[in-house]
PDB file of C-alpha atoms in Angstrom:
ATOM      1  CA  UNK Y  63      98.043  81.440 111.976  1.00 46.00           C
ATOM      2  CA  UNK Y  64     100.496  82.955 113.883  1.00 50.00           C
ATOM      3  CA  UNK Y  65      99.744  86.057 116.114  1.00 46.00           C
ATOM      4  CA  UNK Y  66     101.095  88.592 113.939  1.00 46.00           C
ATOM      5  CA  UNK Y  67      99.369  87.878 110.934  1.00 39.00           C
ATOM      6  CA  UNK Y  68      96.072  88.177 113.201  1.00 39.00           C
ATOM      7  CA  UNK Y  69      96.883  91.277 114.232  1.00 42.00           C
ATOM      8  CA  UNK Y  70      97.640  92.422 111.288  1.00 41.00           C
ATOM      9  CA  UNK Y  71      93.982  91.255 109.844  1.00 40.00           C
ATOM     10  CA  UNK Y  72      92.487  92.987 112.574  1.00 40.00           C
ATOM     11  CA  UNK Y  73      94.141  96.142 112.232  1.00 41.00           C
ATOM     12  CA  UNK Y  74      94.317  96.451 108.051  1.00 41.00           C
ATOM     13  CA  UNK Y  75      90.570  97.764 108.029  1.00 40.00           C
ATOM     14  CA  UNK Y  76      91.563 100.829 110.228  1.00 36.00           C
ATOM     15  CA  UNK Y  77      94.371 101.935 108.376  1.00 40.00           C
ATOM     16  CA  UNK Y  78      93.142 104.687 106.060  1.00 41.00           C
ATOM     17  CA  UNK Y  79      95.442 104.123 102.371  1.00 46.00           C
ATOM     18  CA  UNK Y  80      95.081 107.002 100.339  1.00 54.00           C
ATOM     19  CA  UNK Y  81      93.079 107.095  97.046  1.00 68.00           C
ATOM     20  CA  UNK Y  82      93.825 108.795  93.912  1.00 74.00           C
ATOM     21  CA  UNK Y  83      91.418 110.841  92.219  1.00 81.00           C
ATOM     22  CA  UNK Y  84      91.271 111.570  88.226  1.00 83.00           C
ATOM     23  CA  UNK Y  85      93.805 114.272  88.221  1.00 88.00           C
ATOM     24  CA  UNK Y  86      95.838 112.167  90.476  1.00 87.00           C
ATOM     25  CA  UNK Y  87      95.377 109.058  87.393  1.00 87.00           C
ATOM     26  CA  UNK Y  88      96.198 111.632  84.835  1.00 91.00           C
ATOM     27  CA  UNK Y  89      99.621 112.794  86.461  1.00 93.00           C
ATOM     28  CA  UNK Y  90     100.289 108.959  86.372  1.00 94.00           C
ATOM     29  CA  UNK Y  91      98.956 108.441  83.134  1.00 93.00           C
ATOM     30  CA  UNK Y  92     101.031 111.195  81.714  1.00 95.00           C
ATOM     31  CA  UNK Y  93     104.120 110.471  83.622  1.00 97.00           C
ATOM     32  CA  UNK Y  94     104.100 106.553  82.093  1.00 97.00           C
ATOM     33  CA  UNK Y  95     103.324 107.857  78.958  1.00 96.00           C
ATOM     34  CA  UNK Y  96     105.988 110.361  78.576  1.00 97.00           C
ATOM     35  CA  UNK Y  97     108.587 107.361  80.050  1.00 97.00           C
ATOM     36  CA  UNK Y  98     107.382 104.898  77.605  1.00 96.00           C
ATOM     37  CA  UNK Y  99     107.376 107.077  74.535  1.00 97.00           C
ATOM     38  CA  UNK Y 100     111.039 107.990  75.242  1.00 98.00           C
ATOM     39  CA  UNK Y 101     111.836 104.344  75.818  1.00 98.00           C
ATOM     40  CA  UNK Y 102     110.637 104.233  71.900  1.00 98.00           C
ATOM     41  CA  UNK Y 103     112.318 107.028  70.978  1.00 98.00           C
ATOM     42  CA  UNK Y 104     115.456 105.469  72.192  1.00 97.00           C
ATOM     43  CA  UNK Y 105     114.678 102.464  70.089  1.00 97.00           C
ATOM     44  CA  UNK Y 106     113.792 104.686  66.621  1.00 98.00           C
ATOM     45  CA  UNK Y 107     110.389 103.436  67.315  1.00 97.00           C
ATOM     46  CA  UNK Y 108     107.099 105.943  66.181  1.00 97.00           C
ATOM     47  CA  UNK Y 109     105.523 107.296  69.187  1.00 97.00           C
ATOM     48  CA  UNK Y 110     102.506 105.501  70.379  1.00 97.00           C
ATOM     49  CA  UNK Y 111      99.026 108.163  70.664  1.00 97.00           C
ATOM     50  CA  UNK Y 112      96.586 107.843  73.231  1.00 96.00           C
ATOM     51  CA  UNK Y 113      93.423 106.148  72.572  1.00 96.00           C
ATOM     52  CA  UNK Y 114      90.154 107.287  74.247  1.00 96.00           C
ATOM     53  CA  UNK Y 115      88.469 103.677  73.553  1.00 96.00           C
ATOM     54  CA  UNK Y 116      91.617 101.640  74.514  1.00 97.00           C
ATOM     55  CA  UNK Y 117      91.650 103.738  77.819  1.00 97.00           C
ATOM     56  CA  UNK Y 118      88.264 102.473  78.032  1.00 97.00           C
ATOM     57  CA  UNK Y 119      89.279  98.811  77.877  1.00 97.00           C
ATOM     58  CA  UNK Y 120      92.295  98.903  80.322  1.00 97.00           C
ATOM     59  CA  UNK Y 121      89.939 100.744  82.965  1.00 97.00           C
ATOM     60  CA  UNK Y 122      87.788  97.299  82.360  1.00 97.00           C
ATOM     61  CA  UNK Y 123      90.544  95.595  83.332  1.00 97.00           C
ATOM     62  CA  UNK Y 124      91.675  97.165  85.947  1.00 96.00           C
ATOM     63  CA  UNK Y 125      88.362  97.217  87.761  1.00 95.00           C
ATOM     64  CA  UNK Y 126      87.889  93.788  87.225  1.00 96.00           C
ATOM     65  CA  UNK Y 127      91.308  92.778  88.486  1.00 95.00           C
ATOM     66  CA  UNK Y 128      90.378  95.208  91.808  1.00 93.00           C
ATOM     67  CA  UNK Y 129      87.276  93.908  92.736  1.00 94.00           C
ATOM     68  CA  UNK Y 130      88.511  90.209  92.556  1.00 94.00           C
ATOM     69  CA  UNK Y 131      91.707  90.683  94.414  1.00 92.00           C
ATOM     70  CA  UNK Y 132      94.086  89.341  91.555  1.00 93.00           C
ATOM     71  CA  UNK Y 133      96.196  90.281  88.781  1.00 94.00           C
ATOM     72  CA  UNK Y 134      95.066  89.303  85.280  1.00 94.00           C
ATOM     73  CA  UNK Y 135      94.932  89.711  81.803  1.00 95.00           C
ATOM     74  CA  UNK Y 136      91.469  87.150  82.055  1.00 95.00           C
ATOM     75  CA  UNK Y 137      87.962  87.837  83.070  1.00 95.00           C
ATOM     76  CA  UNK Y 138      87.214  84.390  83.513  1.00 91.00           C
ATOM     77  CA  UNK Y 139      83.349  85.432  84.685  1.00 90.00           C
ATOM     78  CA  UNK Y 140      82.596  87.781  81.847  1.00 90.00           C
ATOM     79  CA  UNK Y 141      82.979  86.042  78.342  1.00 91.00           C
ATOM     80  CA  UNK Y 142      82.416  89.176  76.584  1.00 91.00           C
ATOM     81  CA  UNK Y 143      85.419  90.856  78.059  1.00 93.00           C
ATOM     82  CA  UNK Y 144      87.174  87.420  78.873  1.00 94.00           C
ATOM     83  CA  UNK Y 145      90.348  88.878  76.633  1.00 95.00           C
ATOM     84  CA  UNK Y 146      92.056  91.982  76.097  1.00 96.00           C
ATOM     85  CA  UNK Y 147      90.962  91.322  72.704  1.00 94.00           C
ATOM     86  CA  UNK Y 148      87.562  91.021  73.318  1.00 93.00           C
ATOM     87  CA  UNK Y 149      87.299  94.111  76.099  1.00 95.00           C
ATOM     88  CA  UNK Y 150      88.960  95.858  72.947  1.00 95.00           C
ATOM     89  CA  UNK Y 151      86.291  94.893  70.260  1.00 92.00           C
ATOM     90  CA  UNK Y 152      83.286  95.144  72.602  1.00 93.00           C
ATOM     91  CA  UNK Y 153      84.202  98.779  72.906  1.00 94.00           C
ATOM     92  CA  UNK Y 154      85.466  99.650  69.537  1.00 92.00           C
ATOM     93  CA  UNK Y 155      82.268  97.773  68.013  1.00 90.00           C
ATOM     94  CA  UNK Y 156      80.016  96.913  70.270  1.00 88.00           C
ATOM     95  CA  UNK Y 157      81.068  92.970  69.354  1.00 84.00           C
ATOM     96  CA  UNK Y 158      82.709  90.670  70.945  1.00 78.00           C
ATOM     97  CA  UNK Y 159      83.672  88.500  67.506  1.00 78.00           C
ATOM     98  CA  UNK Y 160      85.313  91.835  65.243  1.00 79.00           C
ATOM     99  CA  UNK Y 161      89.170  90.886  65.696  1.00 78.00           C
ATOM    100  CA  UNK Y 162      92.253  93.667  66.680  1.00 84.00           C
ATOM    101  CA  UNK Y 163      96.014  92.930  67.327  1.00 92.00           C
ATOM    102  CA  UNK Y 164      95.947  94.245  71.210  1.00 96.00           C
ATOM    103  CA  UNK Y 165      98.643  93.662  73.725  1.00 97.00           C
ATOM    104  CA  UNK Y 166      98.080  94.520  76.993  1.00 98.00           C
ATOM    105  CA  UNK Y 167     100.497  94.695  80.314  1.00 98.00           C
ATOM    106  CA  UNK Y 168      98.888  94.437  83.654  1.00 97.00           C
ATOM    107  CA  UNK Y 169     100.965  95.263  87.218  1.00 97.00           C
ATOM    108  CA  UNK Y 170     100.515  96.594  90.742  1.00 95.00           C
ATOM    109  CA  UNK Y 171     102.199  98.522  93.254  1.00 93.00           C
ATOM    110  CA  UNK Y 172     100.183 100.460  96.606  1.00 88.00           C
ATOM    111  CA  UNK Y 173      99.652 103.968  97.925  1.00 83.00           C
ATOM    112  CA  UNK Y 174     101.502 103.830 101.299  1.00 76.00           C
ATOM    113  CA  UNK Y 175      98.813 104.841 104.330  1.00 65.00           C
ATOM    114  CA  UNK Y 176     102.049 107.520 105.600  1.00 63.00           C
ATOM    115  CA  UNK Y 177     102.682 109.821 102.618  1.00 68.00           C
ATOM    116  CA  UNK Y 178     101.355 112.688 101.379  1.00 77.00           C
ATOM    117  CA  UNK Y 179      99.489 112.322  97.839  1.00 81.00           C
ATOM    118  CA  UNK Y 180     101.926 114.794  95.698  1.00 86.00           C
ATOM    119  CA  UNK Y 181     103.797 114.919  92.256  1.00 88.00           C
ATOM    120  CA  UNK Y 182     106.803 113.691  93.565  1.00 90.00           C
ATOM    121  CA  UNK Y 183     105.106 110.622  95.171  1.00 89.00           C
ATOM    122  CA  UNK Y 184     102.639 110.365  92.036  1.00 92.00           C
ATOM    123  CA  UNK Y 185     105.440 110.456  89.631  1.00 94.00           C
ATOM    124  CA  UNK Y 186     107.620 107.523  92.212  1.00 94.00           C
ATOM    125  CA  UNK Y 187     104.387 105.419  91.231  1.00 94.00           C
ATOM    126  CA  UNK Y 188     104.575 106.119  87.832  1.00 96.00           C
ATOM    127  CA  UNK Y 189     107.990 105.255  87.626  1.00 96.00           C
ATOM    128  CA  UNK Y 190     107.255 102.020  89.791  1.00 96.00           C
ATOM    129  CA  UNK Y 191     104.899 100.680  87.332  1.00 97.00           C
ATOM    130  CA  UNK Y 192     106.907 102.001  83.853  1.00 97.00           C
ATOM    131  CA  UNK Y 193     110.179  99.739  85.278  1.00 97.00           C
ATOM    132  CA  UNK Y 194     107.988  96.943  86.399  1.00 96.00           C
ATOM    133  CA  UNK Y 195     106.805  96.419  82.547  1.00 97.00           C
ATOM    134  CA  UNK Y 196     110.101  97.532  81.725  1.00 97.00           C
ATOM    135  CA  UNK Y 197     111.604  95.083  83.020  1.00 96.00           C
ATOM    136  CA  UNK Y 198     109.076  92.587  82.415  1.00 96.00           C
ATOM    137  CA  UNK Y 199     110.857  90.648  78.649  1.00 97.00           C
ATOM    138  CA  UNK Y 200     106.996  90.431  77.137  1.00 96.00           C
ATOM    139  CA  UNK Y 201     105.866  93.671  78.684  1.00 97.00           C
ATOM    140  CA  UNK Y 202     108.815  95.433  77.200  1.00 97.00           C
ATOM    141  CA  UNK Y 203     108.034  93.682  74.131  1.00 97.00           C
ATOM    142  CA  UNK Y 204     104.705  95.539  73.561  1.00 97.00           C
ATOM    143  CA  UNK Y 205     105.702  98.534  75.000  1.00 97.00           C
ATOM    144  CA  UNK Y 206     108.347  98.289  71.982  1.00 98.00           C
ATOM    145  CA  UNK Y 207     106.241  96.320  69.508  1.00 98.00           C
ATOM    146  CA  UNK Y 208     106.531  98.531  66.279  1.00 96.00           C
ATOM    147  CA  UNK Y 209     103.190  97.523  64.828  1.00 96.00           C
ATOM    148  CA  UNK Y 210     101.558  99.267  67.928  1.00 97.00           C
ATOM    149  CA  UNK Y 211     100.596 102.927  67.373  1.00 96.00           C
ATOM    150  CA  UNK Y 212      97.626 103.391  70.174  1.00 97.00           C
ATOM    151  CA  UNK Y 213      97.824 103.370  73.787  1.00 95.00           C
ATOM    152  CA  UNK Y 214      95.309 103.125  76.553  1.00 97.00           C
ATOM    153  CA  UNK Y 215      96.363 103.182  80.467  1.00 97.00           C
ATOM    154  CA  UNK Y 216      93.651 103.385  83.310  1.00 96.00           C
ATOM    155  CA  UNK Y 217      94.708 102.393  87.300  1.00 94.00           C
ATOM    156  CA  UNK Y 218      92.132 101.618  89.601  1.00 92.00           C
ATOM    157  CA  UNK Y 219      92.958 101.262  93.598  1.00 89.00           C
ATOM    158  CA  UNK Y 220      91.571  99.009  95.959  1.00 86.00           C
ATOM    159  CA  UNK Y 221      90.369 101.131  98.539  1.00 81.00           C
ATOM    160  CA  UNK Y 222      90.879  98.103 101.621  1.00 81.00           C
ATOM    161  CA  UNK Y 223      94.267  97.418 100.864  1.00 84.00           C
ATOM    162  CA  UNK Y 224      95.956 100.982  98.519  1.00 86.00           C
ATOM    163  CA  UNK Y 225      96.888  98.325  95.775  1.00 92.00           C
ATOM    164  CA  UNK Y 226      96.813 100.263  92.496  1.00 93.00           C
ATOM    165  CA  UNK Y 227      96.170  97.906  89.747  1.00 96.00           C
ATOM    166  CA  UNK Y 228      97.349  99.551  86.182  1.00 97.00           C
ATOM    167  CA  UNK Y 229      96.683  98.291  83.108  1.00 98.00           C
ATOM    168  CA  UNK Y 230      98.273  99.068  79.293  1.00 98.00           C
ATOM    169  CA  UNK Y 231      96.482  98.432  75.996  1.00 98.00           C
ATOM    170  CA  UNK Y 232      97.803  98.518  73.151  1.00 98.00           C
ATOM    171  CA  UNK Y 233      96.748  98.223  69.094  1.00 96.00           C
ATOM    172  CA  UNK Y 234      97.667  99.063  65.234  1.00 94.00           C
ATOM    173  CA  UNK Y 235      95.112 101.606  64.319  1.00 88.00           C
ATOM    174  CA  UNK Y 236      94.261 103.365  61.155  1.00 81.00           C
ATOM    175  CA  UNK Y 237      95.188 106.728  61.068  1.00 68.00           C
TER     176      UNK Y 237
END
């Protein structure tokens, strides 16, 4: 390894990234929201409505993908969350086996150690993630999918590092 890279090992447990707390995810939340609902609107697409229970799932996900460092749509260690189809049922129903059309976009971005936590910089993150999807052909896809009418987001940051994993579900629900 080459001296700089040490360094850099050495010194990456002192830096002190910021953290979000839950009005800081809401802002977010609300901000990507709001973007991707008049990304439908552009498209004469129904707005999507927030979904306590698909929040639920995406925060699953984006724990999981925290905790072990990667970024996934898999939890290849818990088979009763091992999809986003599964993470879906088990919360709707308590079962793992009760089948739901989800979609789900995962994606990342980080809290920079040097700026200030405030709705200018929350809503830059917001918009970071919304374009990354965006721009993403099969996120875009279920951000635009008109059989989708429910939405869950969550984030969750790793702490060590001020990666902010975010996570979209989406389903057809009854209303």
């Amino acid at each position: 390894m080459n001296l700089y890279l040490h360094i850099f090992l050495i010194l990456i447990p002192l830096l002190s990234f910021g953290q979000l707390t839950a009005e800081h995810e809401e802002i977010i939340n609300r901000e990507v929201f709001n973007q991707m609902n008049a990304l439908r609107h552009q498209k004469n697409l129904q707005p999507l409505k927030i979904n306590s229970d698909l929040e639920i799932a995406a925060k699953l996900q984006a724990d999981y993908n925290a905790k072990n460092k990667e970024l996934s749509h898999f939890q290849s260690n818990n088979p009763q969350y091992r999809t986003p189809v599964k993470r879906v049922s088990m919360v709707k129903t308590g079962d793992d086996e009760t089948f739901y059309t989800v979609g789900e976009n995962a994606t990342f971005t980080f809290i920079t150690s040097d700026k200030e936590i405030d709705s200018n910089y929350l809503k830059k993150i917001a918009d970071e993630i919304f374009e990354s999807w965006k721009q993403s052909k099969g996120h875009r896809e279920n951000m635009l999918n008109r059989e989708f009418n429910h939405y869950g987001f969550a984030t969750t940051v790793r702490k060590e590092s001020g990666i902010i994993y975010a996570i979209q579900v989406f389903t057809k629900e009854q209303d």
